[in-house]
XYZ file of C-alpha atoms in Angstrom:
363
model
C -27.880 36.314 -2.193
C -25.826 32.997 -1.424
C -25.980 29.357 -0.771
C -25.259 27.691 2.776
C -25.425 24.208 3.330
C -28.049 22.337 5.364
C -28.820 18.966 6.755
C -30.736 17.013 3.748
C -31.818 13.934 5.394
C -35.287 14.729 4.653
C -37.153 15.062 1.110
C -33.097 15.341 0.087
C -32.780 18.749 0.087
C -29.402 19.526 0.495
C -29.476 24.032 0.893
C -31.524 26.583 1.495
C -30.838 30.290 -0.090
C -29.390 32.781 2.554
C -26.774 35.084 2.801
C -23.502 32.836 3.586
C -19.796 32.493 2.132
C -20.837 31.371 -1.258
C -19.784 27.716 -1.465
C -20.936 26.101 -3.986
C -24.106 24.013 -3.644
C -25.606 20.943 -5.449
C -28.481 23.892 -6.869
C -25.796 25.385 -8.482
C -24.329 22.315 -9.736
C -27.653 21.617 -11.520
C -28.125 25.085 -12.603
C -24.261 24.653 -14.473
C -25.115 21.159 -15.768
C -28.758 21.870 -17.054
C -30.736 19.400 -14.598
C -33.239 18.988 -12.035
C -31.489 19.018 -8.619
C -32.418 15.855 -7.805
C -30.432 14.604 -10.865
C -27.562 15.818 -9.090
C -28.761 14.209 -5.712
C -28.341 10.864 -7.454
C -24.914 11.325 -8.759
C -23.586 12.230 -5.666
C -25.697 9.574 -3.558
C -25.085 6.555 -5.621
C -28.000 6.138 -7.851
C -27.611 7.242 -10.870
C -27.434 3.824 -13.078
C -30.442 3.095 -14.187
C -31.688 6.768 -13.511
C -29.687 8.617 -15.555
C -27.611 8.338 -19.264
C -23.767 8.368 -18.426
C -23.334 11.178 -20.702
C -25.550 13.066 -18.004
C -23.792 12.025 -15.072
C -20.288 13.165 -16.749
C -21.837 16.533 -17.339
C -22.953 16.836 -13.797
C -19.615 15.869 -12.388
C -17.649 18.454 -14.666
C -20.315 20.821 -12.962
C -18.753 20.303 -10.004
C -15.229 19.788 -10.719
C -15.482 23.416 -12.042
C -16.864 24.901 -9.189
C -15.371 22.620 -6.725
C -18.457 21.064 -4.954
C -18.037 18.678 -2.907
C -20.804 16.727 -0.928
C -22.111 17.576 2.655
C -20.533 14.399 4.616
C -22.204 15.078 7.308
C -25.617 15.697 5.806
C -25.100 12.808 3.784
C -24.035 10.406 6.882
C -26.953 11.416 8.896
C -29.277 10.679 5.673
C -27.426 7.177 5.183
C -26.962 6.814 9.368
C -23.221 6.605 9.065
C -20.313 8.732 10.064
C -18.586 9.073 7.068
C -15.235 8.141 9.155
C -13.015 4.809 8.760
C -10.424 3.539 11.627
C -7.186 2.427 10.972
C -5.276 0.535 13.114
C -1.797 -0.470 13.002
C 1.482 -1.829 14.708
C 3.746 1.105 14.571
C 3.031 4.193 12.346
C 5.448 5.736 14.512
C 8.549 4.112 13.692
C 8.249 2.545 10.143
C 9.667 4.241 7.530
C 7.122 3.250 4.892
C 3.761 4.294 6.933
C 3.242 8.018 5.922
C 3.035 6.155 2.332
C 0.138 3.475 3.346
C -1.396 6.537 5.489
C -1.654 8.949 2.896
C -2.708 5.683 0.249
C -5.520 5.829 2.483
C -6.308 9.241 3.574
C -6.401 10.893 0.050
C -9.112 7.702 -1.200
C -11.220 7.677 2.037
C -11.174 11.829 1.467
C -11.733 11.555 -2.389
C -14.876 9.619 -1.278
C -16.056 12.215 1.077
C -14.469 10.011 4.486
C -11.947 10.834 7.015
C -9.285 8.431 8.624
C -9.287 8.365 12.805
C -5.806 6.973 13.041
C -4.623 4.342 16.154
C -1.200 3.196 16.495
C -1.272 0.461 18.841
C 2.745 -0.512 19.701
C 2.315 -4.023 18.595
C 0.290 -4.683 21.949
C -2.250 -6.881 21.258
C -4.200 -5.818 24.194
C -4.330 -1.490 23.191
C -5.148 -3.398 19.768
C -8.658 -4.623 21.187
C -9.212 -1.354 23.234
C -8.482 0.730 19.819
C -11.047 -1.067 18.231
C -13.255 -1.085 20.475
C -13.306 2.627 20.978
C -13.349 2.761 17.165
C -16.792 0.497 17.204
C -18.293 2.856 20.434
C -17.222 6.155 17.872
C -19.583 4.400 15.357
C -17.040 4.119 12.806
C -18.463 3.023 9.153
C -15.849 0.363 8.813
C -11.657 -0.436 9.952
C -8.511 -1.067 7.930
C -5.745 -2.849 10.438
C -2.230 -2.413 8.486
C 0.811 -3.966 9.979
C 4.156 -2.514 9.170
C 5.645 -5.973 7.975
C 4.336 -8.571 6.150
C 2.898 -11.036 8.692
C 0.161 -13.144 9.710
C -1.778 -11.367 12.654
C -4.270 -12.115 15.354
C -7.383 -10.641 14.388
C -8.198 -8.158 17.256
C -11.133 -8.554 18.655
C -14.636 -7.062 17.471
C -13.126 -6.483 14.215
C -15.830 -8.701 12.881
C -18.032 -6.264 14.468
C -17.925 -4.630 11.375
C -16.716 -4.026 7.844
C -12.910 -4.464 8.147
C -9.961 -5.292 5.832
C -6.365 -6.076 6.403
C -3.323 -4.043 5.132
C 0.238 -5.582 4.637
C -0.726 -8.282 6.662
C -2.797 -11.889 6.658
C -5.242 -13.307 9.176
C -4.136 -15.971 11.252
C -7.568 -17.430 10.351
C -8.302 -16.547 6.968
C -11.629 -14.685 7.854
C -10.553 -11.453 6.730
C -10.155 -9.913 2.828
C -6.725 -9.028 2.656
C -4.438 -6.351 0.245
C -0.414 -7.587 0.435
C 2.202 -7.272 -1.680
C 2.679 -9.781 -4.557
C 6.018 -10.207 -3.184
C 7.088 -13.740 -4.581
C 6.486 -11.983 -8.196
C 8.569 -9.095 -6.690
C 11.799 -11.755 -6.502
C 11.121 -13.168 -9.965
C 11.317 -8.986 -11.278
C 14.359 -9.142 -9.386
C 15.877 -11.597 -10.577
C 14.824 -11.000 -14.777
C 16.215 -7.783 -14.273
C 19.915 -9.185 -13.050
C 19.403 -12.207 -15.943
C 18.778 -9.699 -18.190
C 22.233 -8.212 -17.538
C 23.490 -10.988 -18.265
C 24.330 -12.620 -15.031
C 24.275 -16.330 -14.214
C 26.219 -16.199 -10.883
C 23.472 -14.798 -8.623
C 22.981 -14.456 -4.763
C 20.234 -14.060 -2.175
C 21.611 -12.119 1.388
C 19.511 -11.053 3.981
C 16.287 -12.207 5.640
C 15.226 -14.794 7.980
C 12.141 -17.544 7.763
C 9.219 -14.485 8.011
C 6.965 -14.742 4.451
C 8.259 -11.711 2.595
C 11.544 -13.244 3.010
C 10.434 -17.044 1.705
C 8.270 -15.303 -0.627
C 11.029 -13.330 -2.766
C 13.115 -16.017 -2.286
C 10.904 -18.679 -4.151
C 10.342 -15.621 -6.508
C 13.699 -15.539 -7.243
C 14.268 -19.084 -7.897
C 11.305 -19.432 -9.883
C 12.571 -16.985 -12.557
C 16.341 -18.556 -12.599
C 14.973 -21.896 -12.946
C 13.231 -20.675 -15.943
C 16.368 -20.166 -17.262
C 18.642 -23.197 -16.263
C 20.258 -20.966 -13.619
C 21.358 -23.075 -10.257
C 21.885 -21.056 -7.286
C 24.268 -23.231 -4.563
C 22.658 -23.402 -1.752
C 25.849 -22.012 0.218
C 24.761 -18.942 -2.028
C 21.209 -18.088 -0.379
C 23.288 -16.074 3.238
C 20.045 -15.768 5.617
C 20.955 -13.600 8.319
C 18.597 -10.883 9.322
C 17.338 -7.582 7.661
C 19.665 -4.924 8.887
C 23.027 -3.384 7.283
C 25.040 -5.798 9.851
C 22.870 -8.602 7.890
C 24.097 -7.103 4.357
C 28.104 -6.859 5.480
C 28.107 -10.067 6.664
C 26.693 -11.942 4.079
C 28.517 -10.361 1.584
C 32.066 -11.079 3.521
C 31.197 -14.697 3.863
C 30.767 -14.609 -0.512
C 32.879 -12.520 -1.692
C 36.329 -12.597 0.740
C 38.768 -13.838 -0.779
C 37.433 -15.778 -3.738
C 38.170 -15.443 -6.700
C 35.996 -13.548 -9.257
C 35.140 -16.201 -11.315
C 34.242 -18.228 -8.868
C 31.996 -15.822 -6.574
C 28.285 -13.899 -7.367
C 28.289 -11.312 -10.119
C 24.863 -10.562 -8.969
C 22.848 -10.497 -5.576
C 18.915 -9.767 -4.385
C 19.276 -8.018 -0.823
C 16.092 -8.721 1.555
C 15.799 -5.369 1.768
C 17.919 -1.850 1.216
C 19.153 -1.890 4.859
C 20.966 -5.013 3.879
C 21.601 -3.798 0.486
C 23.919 -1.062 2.218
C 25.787 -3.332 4.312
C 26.770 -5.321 0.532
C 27.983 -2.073 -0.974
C 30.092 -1.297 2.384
C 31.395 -4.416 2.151
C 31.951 -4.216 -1.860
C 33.791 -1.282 -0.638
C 36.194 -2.603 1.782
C 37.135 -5.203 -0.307
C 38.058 -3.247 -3.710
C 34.930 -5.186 -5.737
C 33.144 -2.052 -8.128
C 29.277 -1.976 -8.337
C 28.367 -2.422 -10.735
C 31.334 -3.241 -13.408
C 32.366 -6.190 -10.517
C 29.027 -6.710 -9.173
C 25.236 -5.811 -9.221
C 23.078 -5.282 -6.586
C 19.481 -4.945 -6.008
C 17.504 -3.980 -2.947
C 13.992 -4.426 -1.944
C 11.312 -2.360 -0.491
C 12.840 1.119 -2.178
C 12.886 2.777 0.908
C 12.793 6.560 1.315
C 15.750 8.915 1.787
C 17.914 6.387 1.567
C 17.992 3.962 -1.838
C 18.868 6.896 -3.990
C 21.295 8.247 -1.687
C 23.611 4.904 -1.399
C 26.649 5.173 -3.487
C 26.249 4.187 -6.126
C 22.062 4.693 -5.936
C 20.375 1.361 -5.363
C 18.379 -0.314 -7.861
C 15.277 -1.588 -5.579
C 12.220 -3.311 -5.863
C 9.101 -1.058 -4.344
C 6.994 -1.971 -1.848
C 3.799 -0.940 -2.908
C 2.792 1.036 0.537
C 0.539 3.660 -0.520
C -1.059 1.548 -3.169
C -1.747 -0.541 -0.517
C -3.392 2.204 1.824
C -5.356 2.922 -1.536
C -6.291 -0.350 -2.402
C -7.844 -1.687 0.994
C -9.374 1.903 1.972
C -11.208 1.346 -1.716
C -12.372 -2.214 -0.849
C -13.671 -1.221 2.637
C -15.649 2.023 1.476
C -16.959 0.074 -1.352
C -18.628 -3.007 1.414
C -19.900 -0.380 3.433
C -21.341 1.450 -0.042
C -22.912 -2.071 -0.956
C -23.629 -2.554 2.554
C -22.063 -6.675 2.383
C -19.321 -8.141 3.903
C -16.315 -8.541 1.001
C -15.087 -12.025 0.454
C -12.201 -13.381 2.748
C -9.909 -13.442 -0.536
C -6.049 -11.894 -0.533
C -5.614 -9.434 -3.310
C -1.648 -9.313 -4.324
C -0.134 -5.612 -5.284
C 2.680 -5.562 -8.058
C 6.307 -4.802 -6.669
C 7.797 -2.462 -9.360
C 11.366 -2.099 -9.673
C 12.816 1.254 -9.630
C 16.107 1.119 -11.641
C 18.959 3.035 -10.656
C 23.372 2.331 -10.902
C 23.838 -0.399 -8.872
C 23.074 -2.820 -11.989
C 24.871 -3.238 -14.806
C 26.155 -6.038 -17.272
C 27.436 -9.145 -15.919
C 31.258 -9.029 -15.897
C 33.410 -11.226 -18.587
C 35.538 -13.256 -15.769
């Protein structure tokens, strides 16, 4: 005889013996961990404290990790009268190079918690943005993450107050919305510790234009040199743009034709796009990274920092911590059944160090 899986939203049962394909149920959960079913019922439901010890609850879930139960979603959303499915809406999953990371952030933590992801990408038009959500709110969706692509301050689509909702990568225009961004002003000042830890003094910003990540990593990077009694001229901070057009540019207008001891020895890129344009330029003109110069990207980007010559020291963009972060905060206000606070949580930006630093010349 075998196990099959029923609807429990009454008297919680949650199977009833038959012949089936043998998945494992919460009856044989108990039966591994030595408890009453319903013991198991509150583990997996969300009230256990206060019901039972912790050392009980541990032995219930190793119960389950070894015979890989997981809960009936379904049963369990028509017992709670939800769907056990988020929304996520964003700008342009289709063309950013960092959204499979803040996608699967957020798929493998809504899944982990027994929740799918119904995925919109809306273009950037604010007007499929209010349909999307709205056919998210008519699908009875238990709560929606809206992620933009680049750091930004957004319009709020509308009926996202509708329900529980939190912002990826982004800020409300209005501040009425809990937020998870990246701490990017501490990202500059990791930036720029690393390159005065090298030893260099003579240190550039290239790349970026007025839009907050760039300000942001900016003011980082400032902030940690004037820790240190480092000046940067002000003809040394080369805005320009976020491309590797940005990046050769930039770099020409510092480093042509000067001599060494009077130009950068080091130089935070806005991003790694721009990042490549400096080493093409570095390039052209005969300058080595890193015995002649050191450079350091931002945002780590895949399949291409590690594949610049020489590989690209960056600062990460924490995408998929992100995506993990804000699908954790949303599940846990529609768990608690409350509307989070309006706050802005700030993600570390790790650097990932590769060749493109190295100690600051003698000249």
């Amino acid at each position: 005889m075998g196990w099959v899986r029923a609807a429990d939203g009454v008297g919680g049962a949650e199977e009833s013996r038959n012949t089936g394909t043998g998945r494992p149920t919460s009856r044989d959960v108990a039966r591994i961990a030595g408890v009453s079913h319903t013991a198991v019922s509150f583990v997996f439901n969300g009230r256990a404290e206060g019901n039972l010890s912790p050392a009980t609850q541990e032995r219930i879930r190793q119960a389950a990790a070894q015979l890989g139960y997981r809960p009936d979603p379904v049963a369990r959303g028509l017992r709670r009268r939800r769907t056990a499915v988020i929304g996520l809406v964003t700008d342009e999953i289709a063309s950013s190079p960092f959204a499979g990371r803040l996608l699967r952030g957020a798929m493998e933590t809504a899944w982990d918690r027994d929740h799918l992801v119904l995925t919109v990408d809306s273009g950037g038009d604010p007007a499929k943005e209010d349909a999307a959500v709205a056919e998210l709110l008519n699908r009875r969706v238990d709560g929606i993450i809206y992620a933009a692509m680049s750091l930004r301050r957004v319009r709020v689509p509308e009926g996202l107050h509708r329900t529980h909702s939190v912002l990826a990568n982004c800020l409300p225009e209005d501040d009425s919305l809990p937020a998870v961004v990246p701490a990017e002003r501490a990202g500059g000042r990791t930036a720029a510790r690393l390159l005065l830890g090298a030893g260099h003094r003579r240190l550039a910003v290239i790349g970026g234009l007025d839009d907050i990540a760039s300000v942001e990593r900016t003011r980082g990077f400032r902030d940690a040199l004037r820790a240190e009694g480092v000046t940067v001229p002000a003809e040394w901070i080369v805005r320009g743009g976020g491309e590797i057009s940005a990046g050769y540019a930039g770099a020409l207008r510092l480093l042509d034709g000067v001599e060494p001891g009077r130009r950068p020895t080091g130089v935070l890129c806005y991003n790694d796009r721009v990042a490549a344009g400096v080493l093409h330029a570095a390039t052209r003109l005969g300058i080595d990274v890193p015995a002649d110069l050191s450079v350091v990207g931002y945002d780590d980007q895949e399949h291409m920092a590690a594949f610049l010559t020489p590989p690209l020291t960056s600062v990460a963009l924490p995408h998929r911590a992100m995506g993990e972060a804000a699908t954790r905060l949303l599940l846990d206000a529609i768990e608690a059944d409350r509307t989070p606070p309006a706050t802005v949580r700030r993600l570390a930006c790790p650097v990932v160090s590769r060749a493109s630093v190295g100690p600051a010349p003698t000249r």
